[in-house]
C-alpha positions as semicolon CSV with decimal commas, in nm:
position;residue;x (nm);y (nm);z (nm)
1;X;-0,593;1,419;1,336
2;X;-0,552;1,734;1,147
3;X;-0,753;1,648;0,783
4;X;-1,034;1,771;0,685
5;X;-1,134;1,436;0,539
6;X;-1,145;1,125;0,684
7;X;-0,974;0,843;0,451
8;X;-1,001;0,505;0,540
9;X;-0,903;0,151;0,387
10;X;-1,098;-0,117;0,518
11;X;-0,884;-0,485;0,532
12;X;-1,115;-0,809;0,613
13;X;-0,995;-1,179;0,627
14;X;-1,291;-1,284;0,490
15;X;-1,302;-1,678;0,592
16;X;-1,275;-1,558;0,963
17;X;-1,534;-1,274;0,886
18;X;-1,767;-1,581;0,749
19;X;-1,714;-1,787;0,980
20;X;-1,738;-1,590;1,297
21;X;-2,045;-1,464;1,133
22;X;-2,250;-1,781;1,126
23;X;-2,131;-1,858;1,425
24;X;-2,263;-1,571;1,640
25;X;-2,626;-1,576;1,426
26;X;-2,639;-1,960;1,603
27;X;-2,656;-1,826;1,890
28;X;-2,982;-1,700;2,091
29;X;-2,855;-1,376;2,174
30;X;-2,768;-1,253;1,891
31;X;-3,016;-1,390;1,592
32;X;-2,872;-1,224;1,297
33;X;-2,624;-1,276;1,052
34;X;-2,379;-0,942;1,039
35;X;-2,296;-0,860;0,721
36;X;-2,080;-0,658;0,484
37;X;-2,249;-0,336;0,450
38;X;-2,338;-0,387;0,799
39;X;-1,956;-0,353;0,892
40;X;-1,894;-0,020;0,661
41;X;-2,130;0,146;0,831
42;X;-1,971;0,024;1,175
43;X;-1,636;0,081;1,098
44;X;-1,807;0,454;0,980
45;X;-1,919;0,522;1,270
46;X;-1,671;0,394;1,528
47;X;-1,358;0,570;1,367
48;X;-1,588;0,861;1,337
49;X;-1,617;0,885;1,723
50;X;-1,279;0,805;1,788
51;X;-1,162;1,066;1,571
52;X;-1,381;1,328;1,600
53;X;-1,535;1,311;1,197
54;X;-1,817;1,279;1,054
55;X;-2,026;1,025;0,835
56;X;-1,987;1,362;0,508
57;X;-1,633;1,415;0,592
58;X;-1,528;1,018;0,607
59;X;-1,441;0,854;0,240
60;X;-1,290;0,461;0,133
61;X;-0,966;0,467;-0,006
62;X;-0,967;0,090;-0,076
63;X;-1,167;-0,232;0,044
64;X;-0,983;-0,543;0,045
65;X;-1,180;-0,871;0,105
66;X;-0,858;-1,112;0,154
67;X;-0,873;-1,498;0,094
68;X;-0,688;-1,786;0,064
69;X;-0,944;-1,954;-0,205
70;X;-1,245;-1,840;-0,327
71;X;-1,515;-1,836;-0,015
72;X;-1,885;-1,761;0,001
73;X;-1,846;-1,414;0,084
74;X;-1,654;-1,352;-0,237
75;X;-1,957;-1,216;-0,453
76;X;-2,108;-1,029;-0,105
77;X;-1,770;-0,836;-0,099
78;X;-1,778;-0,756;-0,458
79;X;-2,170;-0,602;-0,408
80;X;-2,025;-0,408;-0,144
81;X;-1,705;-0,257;-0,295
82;X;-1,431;-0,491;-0,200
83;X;-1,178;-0,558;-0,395
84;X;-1,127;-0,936;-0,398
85;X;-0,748;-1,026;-0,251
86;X;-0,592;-1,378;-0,305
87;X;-0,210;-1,413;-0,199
88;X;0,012;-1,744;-0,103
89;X;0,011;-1,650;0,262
90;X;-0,118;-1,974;0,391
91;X;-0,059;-2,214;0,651
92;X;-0,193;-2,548;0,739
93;X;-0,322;-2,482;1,065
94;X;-0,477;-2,107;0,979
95;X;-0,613;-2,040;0,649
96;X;-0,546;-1,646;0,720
97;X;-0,242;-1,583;0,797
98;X;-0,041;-1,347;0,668
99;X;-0,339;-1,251;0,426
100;X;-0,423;-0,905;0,596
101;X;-0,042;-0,784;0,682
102;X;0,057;-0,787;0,262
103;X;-0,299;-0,566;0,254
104;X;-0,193;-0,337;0,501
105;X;0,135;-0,256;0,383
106;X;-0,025;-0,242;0,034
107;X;-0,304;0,010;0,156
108;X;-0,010;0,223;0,395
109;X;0,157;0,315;0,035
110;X;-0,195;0,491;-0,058
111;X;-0,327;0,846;0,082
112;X;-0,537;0,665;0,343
113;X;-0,482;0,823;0,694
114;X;-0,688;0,515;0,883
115;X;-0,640;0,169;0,827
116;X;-0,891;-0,067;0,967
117;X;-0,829;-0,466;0,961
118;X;-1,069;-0,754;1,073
119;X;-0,987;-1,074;1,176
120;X;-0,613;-0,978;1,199
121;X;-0,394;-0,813;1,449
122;X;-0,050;-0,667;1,352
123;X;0,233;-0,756;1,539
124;X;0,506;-0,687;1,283
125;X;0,715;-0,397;1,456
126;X;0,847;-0,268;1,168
127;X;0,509;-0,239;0,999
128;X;0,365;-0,065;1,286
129;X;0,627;0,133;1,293
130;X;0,597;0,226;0,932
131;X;0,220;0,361;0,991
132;X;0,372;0,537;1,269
133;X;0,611;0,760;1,044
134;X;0,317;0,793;0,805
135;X;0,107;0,919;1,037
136;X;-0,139;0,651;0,979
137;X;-0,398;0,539;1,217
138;X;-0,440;0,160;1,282
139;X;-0,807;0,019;1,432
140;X;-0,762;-0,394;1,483
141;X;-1,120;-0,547;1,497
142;X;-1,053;-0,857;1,626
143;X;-1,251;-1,238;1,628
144;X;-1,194;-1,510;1,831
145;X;-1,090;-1,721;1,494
146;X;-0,776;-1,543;1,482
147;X;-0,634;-1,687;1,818
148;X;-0,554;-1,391;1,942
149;X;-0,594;-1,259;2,315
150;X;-0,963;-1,113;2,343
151;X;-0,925;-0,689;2,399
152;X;-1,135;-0,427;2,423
153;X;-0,915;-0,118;2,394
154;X;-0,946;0,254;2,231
155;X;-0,837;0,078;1,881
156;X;-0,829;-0,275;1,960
157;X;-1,208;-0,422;1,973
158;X;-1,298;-0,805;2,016
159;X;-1,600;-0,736;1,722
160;X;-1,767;-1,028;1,816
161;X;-1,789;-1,006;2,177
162;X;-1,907;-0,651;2,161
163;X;-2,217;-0,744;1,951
164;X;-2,320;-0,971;2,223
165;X;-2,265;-0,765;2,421
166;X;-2,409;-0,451;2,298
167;X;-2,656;-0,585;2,044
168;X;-2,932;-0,305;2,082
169;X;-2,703;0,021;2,058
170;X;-2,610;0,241;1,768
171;X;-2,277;0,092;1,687
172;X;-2,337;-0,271;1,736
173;X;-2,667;-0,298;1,583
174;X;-2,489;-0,140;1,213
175;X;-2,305;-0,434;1,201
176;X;-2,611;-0,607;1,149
177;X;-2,787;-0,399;0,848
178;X;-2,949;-0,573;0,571
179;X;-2,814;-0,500;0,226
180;X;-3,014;-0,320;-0,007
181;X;-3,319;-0,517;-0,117
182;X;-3,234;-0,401;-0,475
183;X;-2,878;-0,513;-0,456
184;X;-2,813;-0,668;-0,816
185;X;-2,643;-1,005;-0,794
186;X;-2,258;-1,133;-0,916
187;X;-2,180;-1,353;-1,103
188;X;-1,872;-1,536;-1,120
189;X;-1,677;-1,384;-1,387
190;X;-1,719;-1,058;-1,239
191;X;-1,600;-1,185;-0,889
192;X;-1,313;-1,291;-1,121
193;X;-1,225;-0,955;-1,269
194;X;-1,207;-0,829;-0,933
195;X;-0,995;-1,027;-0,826
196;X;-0,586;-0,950;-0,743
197;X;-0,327;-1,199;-0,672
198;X;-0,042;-1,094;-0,603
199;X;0,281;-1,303;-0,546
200;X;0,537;-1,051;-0,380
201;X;0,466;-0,981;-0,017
202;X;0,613;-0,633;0,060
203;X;0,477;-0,650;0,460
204;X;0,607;-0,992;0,457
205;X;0,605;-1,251;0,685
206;X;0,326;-1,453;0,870
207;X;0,476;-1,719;1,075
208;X;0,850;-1,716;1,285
209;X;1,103;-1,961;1,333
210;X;1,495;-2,052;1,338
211;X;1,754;-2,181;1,128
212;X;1,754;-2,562;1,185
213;X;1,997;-2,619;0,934
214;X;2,174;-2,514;0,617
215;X;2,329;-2,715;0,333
216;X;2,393;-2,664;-0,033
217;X;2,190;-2,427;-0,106
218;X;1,911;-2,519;0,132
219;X;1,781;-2,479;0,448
220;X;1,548;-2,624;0,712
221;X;1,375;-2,383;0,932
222;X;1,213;-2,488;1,282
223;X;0,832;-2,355;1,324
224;X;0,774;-2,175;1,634
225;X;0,423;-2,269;1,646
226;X;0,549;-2,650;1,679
227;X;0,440;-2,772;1,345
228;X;0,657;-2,944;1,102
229;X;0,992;-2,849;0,977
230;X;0,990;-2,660;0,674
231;X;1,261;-2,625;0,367
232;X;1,373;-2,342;0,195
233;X;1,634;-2,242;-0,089
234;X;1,880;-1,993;-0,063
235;X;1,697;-1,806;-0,395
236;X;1,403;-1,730;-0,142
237;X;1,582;-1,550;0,152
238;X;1,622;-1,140;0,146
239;X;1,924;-0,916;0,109
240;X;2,182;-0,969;0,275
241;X;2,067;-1,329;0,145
242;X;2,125;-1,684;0,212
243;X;2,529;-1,674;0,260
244;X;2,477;-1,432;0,576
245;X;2,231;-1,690;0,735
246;X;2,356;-1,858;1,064
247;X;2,246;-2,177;1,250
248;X;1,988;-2,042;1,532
249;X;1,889;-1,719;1,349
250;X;1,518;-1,614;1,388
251;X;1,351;-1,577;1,083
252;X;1,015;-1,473;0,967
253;X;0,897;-1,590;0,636
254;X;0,538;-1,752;0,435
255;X;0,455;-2,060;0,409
256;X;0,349;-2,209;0,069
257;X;0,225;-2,536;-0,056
258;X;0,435;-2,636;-0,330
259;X;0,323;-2,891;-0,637
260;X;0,386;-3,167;-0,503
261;X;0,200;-3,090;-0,194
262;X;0,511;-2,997;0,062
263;X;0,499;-2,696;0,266
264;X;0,796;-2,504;0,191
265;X;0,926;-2,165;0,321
266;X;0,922;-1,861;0,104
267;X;1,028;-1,492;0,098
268;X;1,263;-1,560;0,387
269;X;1,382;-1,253;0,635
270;X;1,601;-1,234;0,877
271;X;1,468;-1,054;1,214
């Protein structure tokens, strides 16, 4: 990369982050928590070597700690400079999805040149493609949570499975550093002012599926992941919009529990 700095925005689903968390401190070979600071300096250092920069040369643009509803780690994000993300991306059988692709294309209209996400891996084409043009690097630390296939590539790491693996060295053993001891606690209400909802997705788009059927105004899409049918209204699919839609089209779109507790369809795109 030809910059003389290093900026880099840093996007964690933090229930996976949590939970992955506990989950490797249970186990014998690795006896520690990681934790949030723990992770800055990893990320630091890894896209350091891979890039050829520094520690003084490397800066945050942005730190987004994304959730469905408020989690544990919510006041541990806020210590450590995280802004505190909340968006409808939300399905019933994964509490993260979608969460880290609105970040992403939120943090690829800053002047970051490295985006790191964790717990997420983006498979939206034209998203990729968009860091592409941008000239935007991309590092995917992945956990097993997210269901994804387990990789351990140039700039696609299985986190977890490399600090089992390679608890003692450099890089691994950051992830687990304490934070300070003189740390000042959160409170609530400042966790609150932190926090940003936001209810347009720009990056769109967490789960796929096809036109089922199409009626008045309405429309039933079926789930490619094989769970229940899901409705929509012509008012929530994209330009060219709901008249253009066919029986059979593939579709990506969010899933959102409405009032009366029905999963329904939103911000609907064609693919």
């Amino acid at each position: 990369m030809a910059y003389n700095r290093c900026l880099i925005s840093l996007v964690v689903n933090g229930q996976r982050w949590l939970d992955e968390g506990v989950a490797l401190a249970s186990q014998p070979d690795v006896p520690r928590a990681w934790s949030l600071c723990g992770l800055q300096d990893f990320v630091l250092i890894t896209v350091g070597a891979k890039l050829g920069f520094t520690l003084d040369n490397m800066d945050w643009v942005e730190q987004r700690w994304c959730r469905a509803k408020p989690n544990a780690g919510d006041a541990e994000a806020v210590r450590a400079g995280f802004v505190i993300a909340s968006t409808p991306h939300v399905t019933g059988s994964d509490p993260g999805a979608g969460l880290s692709l609105e970040a992403v294309e939120i943090a690829a209209t800053t002047d970051t040149r490295v985006i790191v996400t964790v717990g997420s891996q983006i498979h939206w084409l034209p998203l990729r493609q968009k860091l592409e043009t941008r000239s935007i690097e991309l590092f995917e630390l992945l956990l097993p949570a997210a269901g994804k296939v387990l990789v351990a590539t140039e700039r696609v790491i299985d986190i977890r499975e490399f600090a089992r693996q390679y608890f003692a060295d450099e890089q691994a053993s950051a992830l687990f550093r304490a934070p300070p001891a003189h740390a000042a606690a959160v409170s609530a209400a400042v966790v609150a002012e932190t926090l940003q909802v936001s209810v347009e997705s720009l990056a769109g788009n967490a789960v796929r599926g096809t036109v089922k059927s199409l009626a008045n105004g309405y429309g039933m899409i079926k789930r490619n992941d094989g769970m229940a049918d899901v409705q929509f209204m012509a008012m929530q699919v994209t330009a060219p919009g709901f008249e253009f839609l066919e029986l059979g089209d593939e579709l990506r779109f969010d899933v959102v529990q409405g009032g009366s507790g029905k999963w329904l369809a939103q911000r609907v795109v064609r693919t």
